[in-house]
Amino acid sequence: MKSLPKISVIIATLGDRVTELKRLLETLENQTYTHFEVLFVLQQEQDVWSNILEGYNLNTRVVMMSGRGLSKARNLGLAHATGDIVTFSDDDCWYEPETFAHVVASMQTGKDVISLNMYDPNRQKFGRDQHIQAPKFLTKRELLSRSSIEIFVKRSCLDKNEAGPAILFDEAFGLGASHISGEENIFLVDLFQKGYRTYFHPEYLVYHAVQARITRLTRAQILSKGPLFRRMYNTPTAFVLVTLFYVKKKQRNLFWEVLKATWTYRSRGEQ
């Protein structure tokens, strides 16, 4: 009989959200699908975490990391993960009891990459406008609207194989990096270009607080859009997308700065 796939839940954390972590651990402990491991990648040593983890009946491991960087932490977690499926939780998100069971059932129908839908049950708001109402494979452009906590991917897709090179998070992007956002979008586009498309399940939810719209984009996030578009697309397309984005967001005061950032960005392969 074929064994059930194992899920690796990778949680990169600074260790400063104890209340939120307990909520996450409770929802992990309540999963109806129990064949999973939880890997905590700690970006600073926290004695309190060992005491907290002892209170839960979960298969957990802690990996200590030197330095900072969300993408770097997730890549370190991937290096230690032993699951057939990997996902990237935040320490302040949480799940329904059936979430992992739904993911495994969908993967067993041939899906390689799955995106759930982020929802804030307290504010009763989704993480973004719900333009996509039915389950479907996402286009490359639609991958721009995904967040990392929604992603589940078969580990075999990330390994070097006949479809292409190994895939990791680009450590130039994400919190603590040169460009503070967009790492999950690049990750999904790299999978897309390798032939692994993301299947969106709008009916399956991962819970997370949704910020008020006015606070969603900081100056640093806005300036990172140019390098993000250039990393994901060719240079002419990147400049078109930058122009459209800044007109739509009415951020013309930063327009010339982001054009410069777009022009001067070089990916690892170009450096």
Short mmCIF file of C-alpha atoms in Angstrom, two decimals:
data_model
loop_
_atom_site.label_atom_id
_atom_site.label_comp_id
_atom_site.label_asym_id
_atom_site.label_seq_id
_atom_site.Cartn_x
_atom_site.Cartn_y
_atom_site.Cartn_z
CA MET A 1 0.00 0.00 0.00
CA LYS A 2 1.31 3.45 -0.91
CA SER A 3 2.30 5.47 2.16
CA LEU A 4 0.63 8.79 2.90
CA PRO A 5 2.61 11.88 1.87
CA LYS A 6 4.32 13.76 4.68
CA ILE A 7 3.93 17.53 4.98
CA SER A 8 6.76 19.77 6.22
CA VAL A 9 5.50 22.99 7.82
CA ILE A 10 8.36 25.52 7.77
CA ILE A 11 7.98 28.46 10.16
CA ALA A 12 10.61 31.21 10.03
CA THR A 13 10.31 33.37 13.12
CA LEU A 14 12.04 35.99 15.23
CA GLY A 15 10.47 34.44 18.31
CA ASP A 16 8.48 37.45 19.48
CA ARG A 17 4.88 36.28 18.92
CA VAL A 18 4.17 33.82 21.71
CA THR A 19 0.38 34.27 21.78
CA GLU A 20 0.07 33.92 18.03
CA LEU A 21 2.35 30.89 18.00
CA LYS A 22 0.20 29.10 20.57
CA ARG A 23 -2.85 29.68 18.37
CA LEU A 24 -1.00 28.22 15.37
CA LEU A 25 0.21 25.21 17.35
CA GLU A 26 -3.30 24.49 18.59
CA THR A 27 -4.67 24.45 15.04
CA LEU A 28 -1.80 22.21 13.92
CA GLU A 29 -2.49 19.83 16.78
CA ASN A 30 -6.16 19.74 15.73
CA GLN A 31 -5.46 18.77 12.12
CA THR A 32 -7.39 15.68 11.01
CA TYR A 33 -4.41 14.80 8.78
CA THR A 34 -1.57 14.07 11.17
CA HIS A 35 1.36 12.96 8.99
CA PHE A 36 3.39 16.16 9.15
CA GLU A 37 6.43 17.74 10.80
CA VAL A 38 6.88 21.31 12.02
CA LEU A 39 10.25 23.02 11.53
CA PHE A 40 10.95 26.27 13.37
CA VAL A 41 13.77 28.33 11.91
CA LEU A 42 14.75 30.76 14.67
CA GLN A 43 16.53 33.92 13.57
CA GLN A 44 17.49 34.68 17.18
CA GLU A 45 17.77 32.36 20.16
CA GLN A 46 14.69 32.30 22.38
CA ASP A 47 14.67 30.09 25.50
CA VAL A 48 10.91 30.45 25.86
CA TRP A 49 10.20 28.46 22.69
CA SER A 50 11.38 25.09 24.01
CA ASN A 51 8.96 25.35 26.93
CA ILE A 52 6.09 26.29 24.64
CA LEU A 53 6.70 23.44 22.19
CA GLU A 54 6.79 20.87 24.98
CA GLY A 55 3.12 21.56 25.66
CA TYR A 56 1.97 20.20 22.29
CA ASN A 57 1.83 16.70 20.86
CA LEU A 58 3.54 17.57 17.58
CA ASN A 59 6.57 16.37 15.63
CA THR A 60 8.68 19.52 15.91
CA ARG A 61 12.27 20.47 15.23
CA VAL A 62 14.12 23.73 15.82
CA VAL A 63 16.83 25.00 13.47
CA MET A 64 18.98 27.93 14.61
CA MET A 65 19.99 30.46 11.99
CA SER A 66 22.78 33.00 11.98
CA GLY A 67 21.88 36.38 10.55
CA ARG A 68 18.51 37.57 9.34
CA GLY A 69 16.37 37.25 6.23
CA LEU A 70 13.02 35.56 5.62
CA SER A 71 14.01 33.91 2.33
CA LYS A 72 17.30 32.74 3.82
CA ALA A 73 15.39 31.22 6.76
CA ARG A 74 12.94 29.41 4.49
CA ASN A 75 15.76 28.01 2.40
CA LEU A 76 17.41 26.75 5.57
CA GLY A 77 14.12 25.14 6.53
CA LEU A 78 13.92 23.46 3.14
CA ALA A 79 17.39 22.03 3.66
CA HIS A 80 16.18 20.31 6.85
CA ALA A 81 12.68 19.33 5.69
CA THR A 82 11.92 15.64 5.13
CA GLY A 83 8.36 15.93 3.81
CA ASP A 84 6.90 15.13 0.39
CA ILE A 85 4.95 18.41 0.52
CA VAL A 86 6.23 21.69 1.96
CA THR A 87 4.42 24.81 3.13
CA PHE A 88 5.61 28.09 4.65
CA SER A 89 3.61 29.23 7.66
CA ASP A 90 3.94 32.53 9.48
CA ASP A 91 3.90 32.30 13.25
CA ASP A 92 0.73 34.45 13.26
CA CYS A 93 -1.38 32.44 10.80
CA TRP A 94 -3.65 29.51 11.64
CA TYR A 95 -5.67 26.74 9.98
CA GLU A 96 -8.98 24.94 9.88
CA PRO A 97 -8.86 21.31 11.10
CA GLU A 98 -9.38 19.92 7.59
CA THR A 99 -6.82 22.12 5.80
CA PHE A 100 -4.02 19.57 5.45
CA ALA A 101 -6.47 16.81 4.51
CA HIS A 102 -7.83 19.00 1.71
CA VAL A 103 -4.32 19.76 0.46
CA VAL A 104 -3.29 16.10 0.35
CA ALA A 105 -6.52 15.13 -1.43
CA SER A 106 -5.90 17.79 -4.09
CA MET A 107 -2.25 16.77 -4.51
CA GLN A 108 -3.36 13.18 -5.04
CA THR A 109 -5.37 14.29 -8.09
CA GLY A 110 -2.16 15.35 -9.81
CA LYS A 111 -1.64 18.93 -8.61
CA ASP A 112 1.98 19.97 -8.02
CA VAL A 113 1.54 23.41 -6.45
CA ILE A 114 -1.52 24.59 -4.54
CA SER A 115 -2.54 28.01 -3.28
CA LEU A 116 -5.14 28.43 -0.58
CA ASN A 117 -7.13 31.60 0.11
CA MET A 118 -6.12 33.96 2.92
CA TYR A 119 -8.97 35.16 5.14
CA ASP A 120 -9.26 37.26 8.28
CA PRO A 121 -12.22 35.86 10.28
CA ASN A 122 -12.11 38.75 12.75
CA ARG A 123 -12.49 41.48 10.12
CA GLN A 124 -14.35 39.10 7.76
CA LYS A 125 -12.08 40.11 4.89
CA PHE A 126 -10.06 38.18 2.32
CA GLY A 127 -6.42 39.01 1.74
CA ARG A 128 -7.26 40.56 -1.63
CA ASP A 129 -10.17 41.32 -3.91
CA GLN A 130 -11.88 38.09 -4.92
CA HIS A 131 -11.67 38.26 -8.71
CA ILE A 132 -11.23 34.49 -8.92
CA GLN A 133 -14.30 32.70 -7.63
CA ALA A 134 -13.79 29.12 -8.82
CA PRO A 135 -10.84 26.71 -8.51
CA LYS A 136 -8.42 27.05 -11.44
CA PHE A 137 -4.80 27.01 -12.56
CA LEU A 138 -3.37 30.51 -12.19
CA THR A 139 -1.75 32.48 -14.98
CA LYS A 140 1.73 33.89 -14.52
CA ARG A 141 0.27 37.33 -13.87
CA GLU A 142 -2.15 35.97 -11.27
CA LEU A 143 0.79 34.59 -9.28
CA LEU A 144 1.53 38.19 -8.28
CA SER A 145 -1.46 38.09 -5.91
CA ARG A 146 -0.37 35.03 -3.90
CA SER A 147 1.20 35.12 -0.45
CA SER A 148 3.69 32.65 0.98
CA ILE A 149 1.43 31.26 3.72
CA GLU A 150 -1.02 30.05 1.05
CA ILE A 151 1.50 27.88 -0.80
CA PHE A 152 1.84 24.09 -0.66
CA VAL A 153 4.26 22.46 -3.12
CA LYS A 154 5.51 18.94 -3.78
CA ARG A 155 9.12 18.76 -2.70
CA SER A 156 10.06 16.88 -5.89
CA CYS A 157 9.19 20.00 -7.91
CA LEU A 158 11.86 21.98 -6.06
CA ASP A 159 14.67 19.52 -6.73
CA LYS A 160 16.90 19.64 -9.77
CA ASN A 161 15.37 17.33 -12.38
CA GLU A 162 14.71 17.01 -16.11
CA ALA A 163 12.32 19.98 -15.90
CA GLY A 164 15.05 22.35 -14.74
CA PRO A 165 17.37 23.46 -11.92
CA ALA A 166 16.61 23.33 -8.21
CA ILE A 167 14.28 26.05 -6.90
CA LEU A 168 14.82 28.03 -3.70
CA PHE A 169 13.64 31.41 -2.47
CA ASP A 170 15.62 34.27 -3.99
CA GLU A 171 17.46 35.68 -0.96
CA ALA A 172 17.64 39.16 -2.53
CA PHE A 173 13.89 39.44 -1.86
CA GLY A 174 11.78 39.23 1.30
CA LEU A 175 11.92 40.76 4.77
CA GLY A 176 15.51 41.41 5.82
CA ALA A 177 16.76 41.44 2.20
CA SER A 178 17.64 44.19 -0.29
CA HIS A 179 14.07 44.12 -1.67
CA ILE A 180 11.61 43.50 1.16
CA SER A 181 8.75 41.80 -0.67
CA GLY A 182 7.86 39.58 -3.62
CA GLU A 183 9.83 36.46 -2.66
CA GLU A 184 6.79 34.17 -2.85
CA ASN A 185 5.81 35.53 -6.26
CA ILE A 186 9.29 34.83 -7.63
CA PHE A 187 9.19 31.37 -6.07
CA LEU A 188 5.90 30.56 -7.84
CA VAL A 189 7.06 32.04 -11.16
CA ASP A 190 10.24 29.95 -11.03
CA LEU A 191 8.01 26.89 -10.56
CA PHE A 192 5.75 28.09 -13.39
CA GLN A 193 8.71 28.44 -15.75
CA LYS A 194 9.79 24.93 -14.80
CA GLY A 195 6.35 23.70 -15.90
CA TYR A 196 4.66 23.45 -12.48
CA ARG A 197 1.51 25.55 -12.44
CA THR A 198 -0.24 26.72 -9.28
CA TYR A 199 -3.79 25.53 -8.67
CA PHE A 200 -5.87 27.99 -6.67
CA HIS A 201 -8.47 26.68 -4.22
CA PRO A 202 -10.56 29.73 -3.20
CA GLU A 203 -12.74 27.53 -1.00
CA TYR A 204 -9.84 26.38 1.25
CA LEU A 205 -8.75 29.00 3.78
CA VAL A 206 -5.67 29.89 5.75
CA TYR A 207 -6.37 32.46 8.44
CA HIS A 208 -4.30 35.60 8.92
CA ALA A 209 -4.96 39.18 9.99
CA VAL A 210 -5.54 41.43 6.98
CA GLN A 211 -3.99 44.88 7.29
CA ALA A 212 -6.02 47.98 6.57
CA ARG A 213 -5.60 48.92 2.92
CA ILE A 214 -3.90 52.21 3.69
CA THR A 215 -0.99 50.46 5.42
CA ARG A 216 -0.41 47.67 2.94
CA LEU A 217 2.34 49.27 0.87
CA THR A 218 5.27 50.98 2.56
CA ARG A 219 7.79 53.07 0.65
CA ALA A 220 10.29 50.21 0.71
CA GLN A 221 7.67 47.80 -0.67
CA ILE A 222 6.77 50.21 -3.43
CA LEU A 223 10.42 50.68 -4.45
CA SER A 224 10.90 46.90 -4.56
CA LYS A 225 8.30 46.46 -7.30
CA GLY A 226 10.68 47.40 -10.12
CA PRO A 227 13.33 44.81 -9.26
CA LEU A 228 10.54 42.29 -8.63
CA PHE A 229 9.04 42.80 -12.09
CA ARG A 230 12.46 42.63 -13.71
CA ARG A 231 13.26 39.39 -11.85
CA MET A 232 9.99 37.84 -13.05
CA TYR A 233 9.82 39.22 -16.59
CA ASN A 234 12.08 40.55 -19.33
CA THR A 235 13.31 44.14 -19.09
CA PRO A 236 10.81 45.83 -21.50
CA THR A 237 7.87 44.09 -19.82
CA ALA A 238 9.19 45.08 -16.40
CA PHE A 239 9.21 48.78 -17.33
CA VAL A 240 5.66 48.57 -18.71
CA LEU A 241 4.44 46.88 -15.51
CA VAL A 242 6.23 49.42 -13.33
CA THR A 243 4.55 52.27 -15.21
CA LEU A 244 1.08 50.70 -14.94
CA PHE A 245 1.56 49.90 -11.26
CA TYR A 246 2.59 53.39 -10.27
CA VAL A 247 -0.17 55.06 -12.25
CA LYS A 248 -2.74 52.72 -10.66
CA LYS A 249 -1.37 53.23 -7.12
CA LYS A 250 -0.95 56.99 -7.66
CA GLN A 251 2.66 56.89 -6.50
CA ARG A 252 4.09 59.23 -9.10
CA ASN A 253 6.36 60.92 -6.57
CA LEU A 254 8.37 57.67 -6.41
CA PHE A 255 8.17 56.87 -10.10
CA TRP A 256 11.67 57.99 -11.10
CA GLU A 257 13.22 56.27 -8.10
CA VAL A 258 11.64 52.96 -9.00
CA LEU A 259 12.65 53.32 -12.65
CA LYS A 260 16.24 53.71 -11.46
CA ALA A 261 15.89 50.69 -9.16
CA THR A 262 14.46 48.66 -12.05
CA TRP A 263 17.27 49.64 -14.40
CA THR A 264 20.10 48.99 -11.93
CA TYR A 265 18.75 45.65 -10.63
CA ARG A 266 20.76 42.58 -11.63
CA SER A 267 19.72 39.05 -10.87
CA ARG A 268 22.22 36.51 -9.56
CA GLY A 269 22.71 35.19 -13.07
CA GLU A 270 23.54 38.65 -14.42
CA GLN A 271 25.97 39.66 -11.71
#
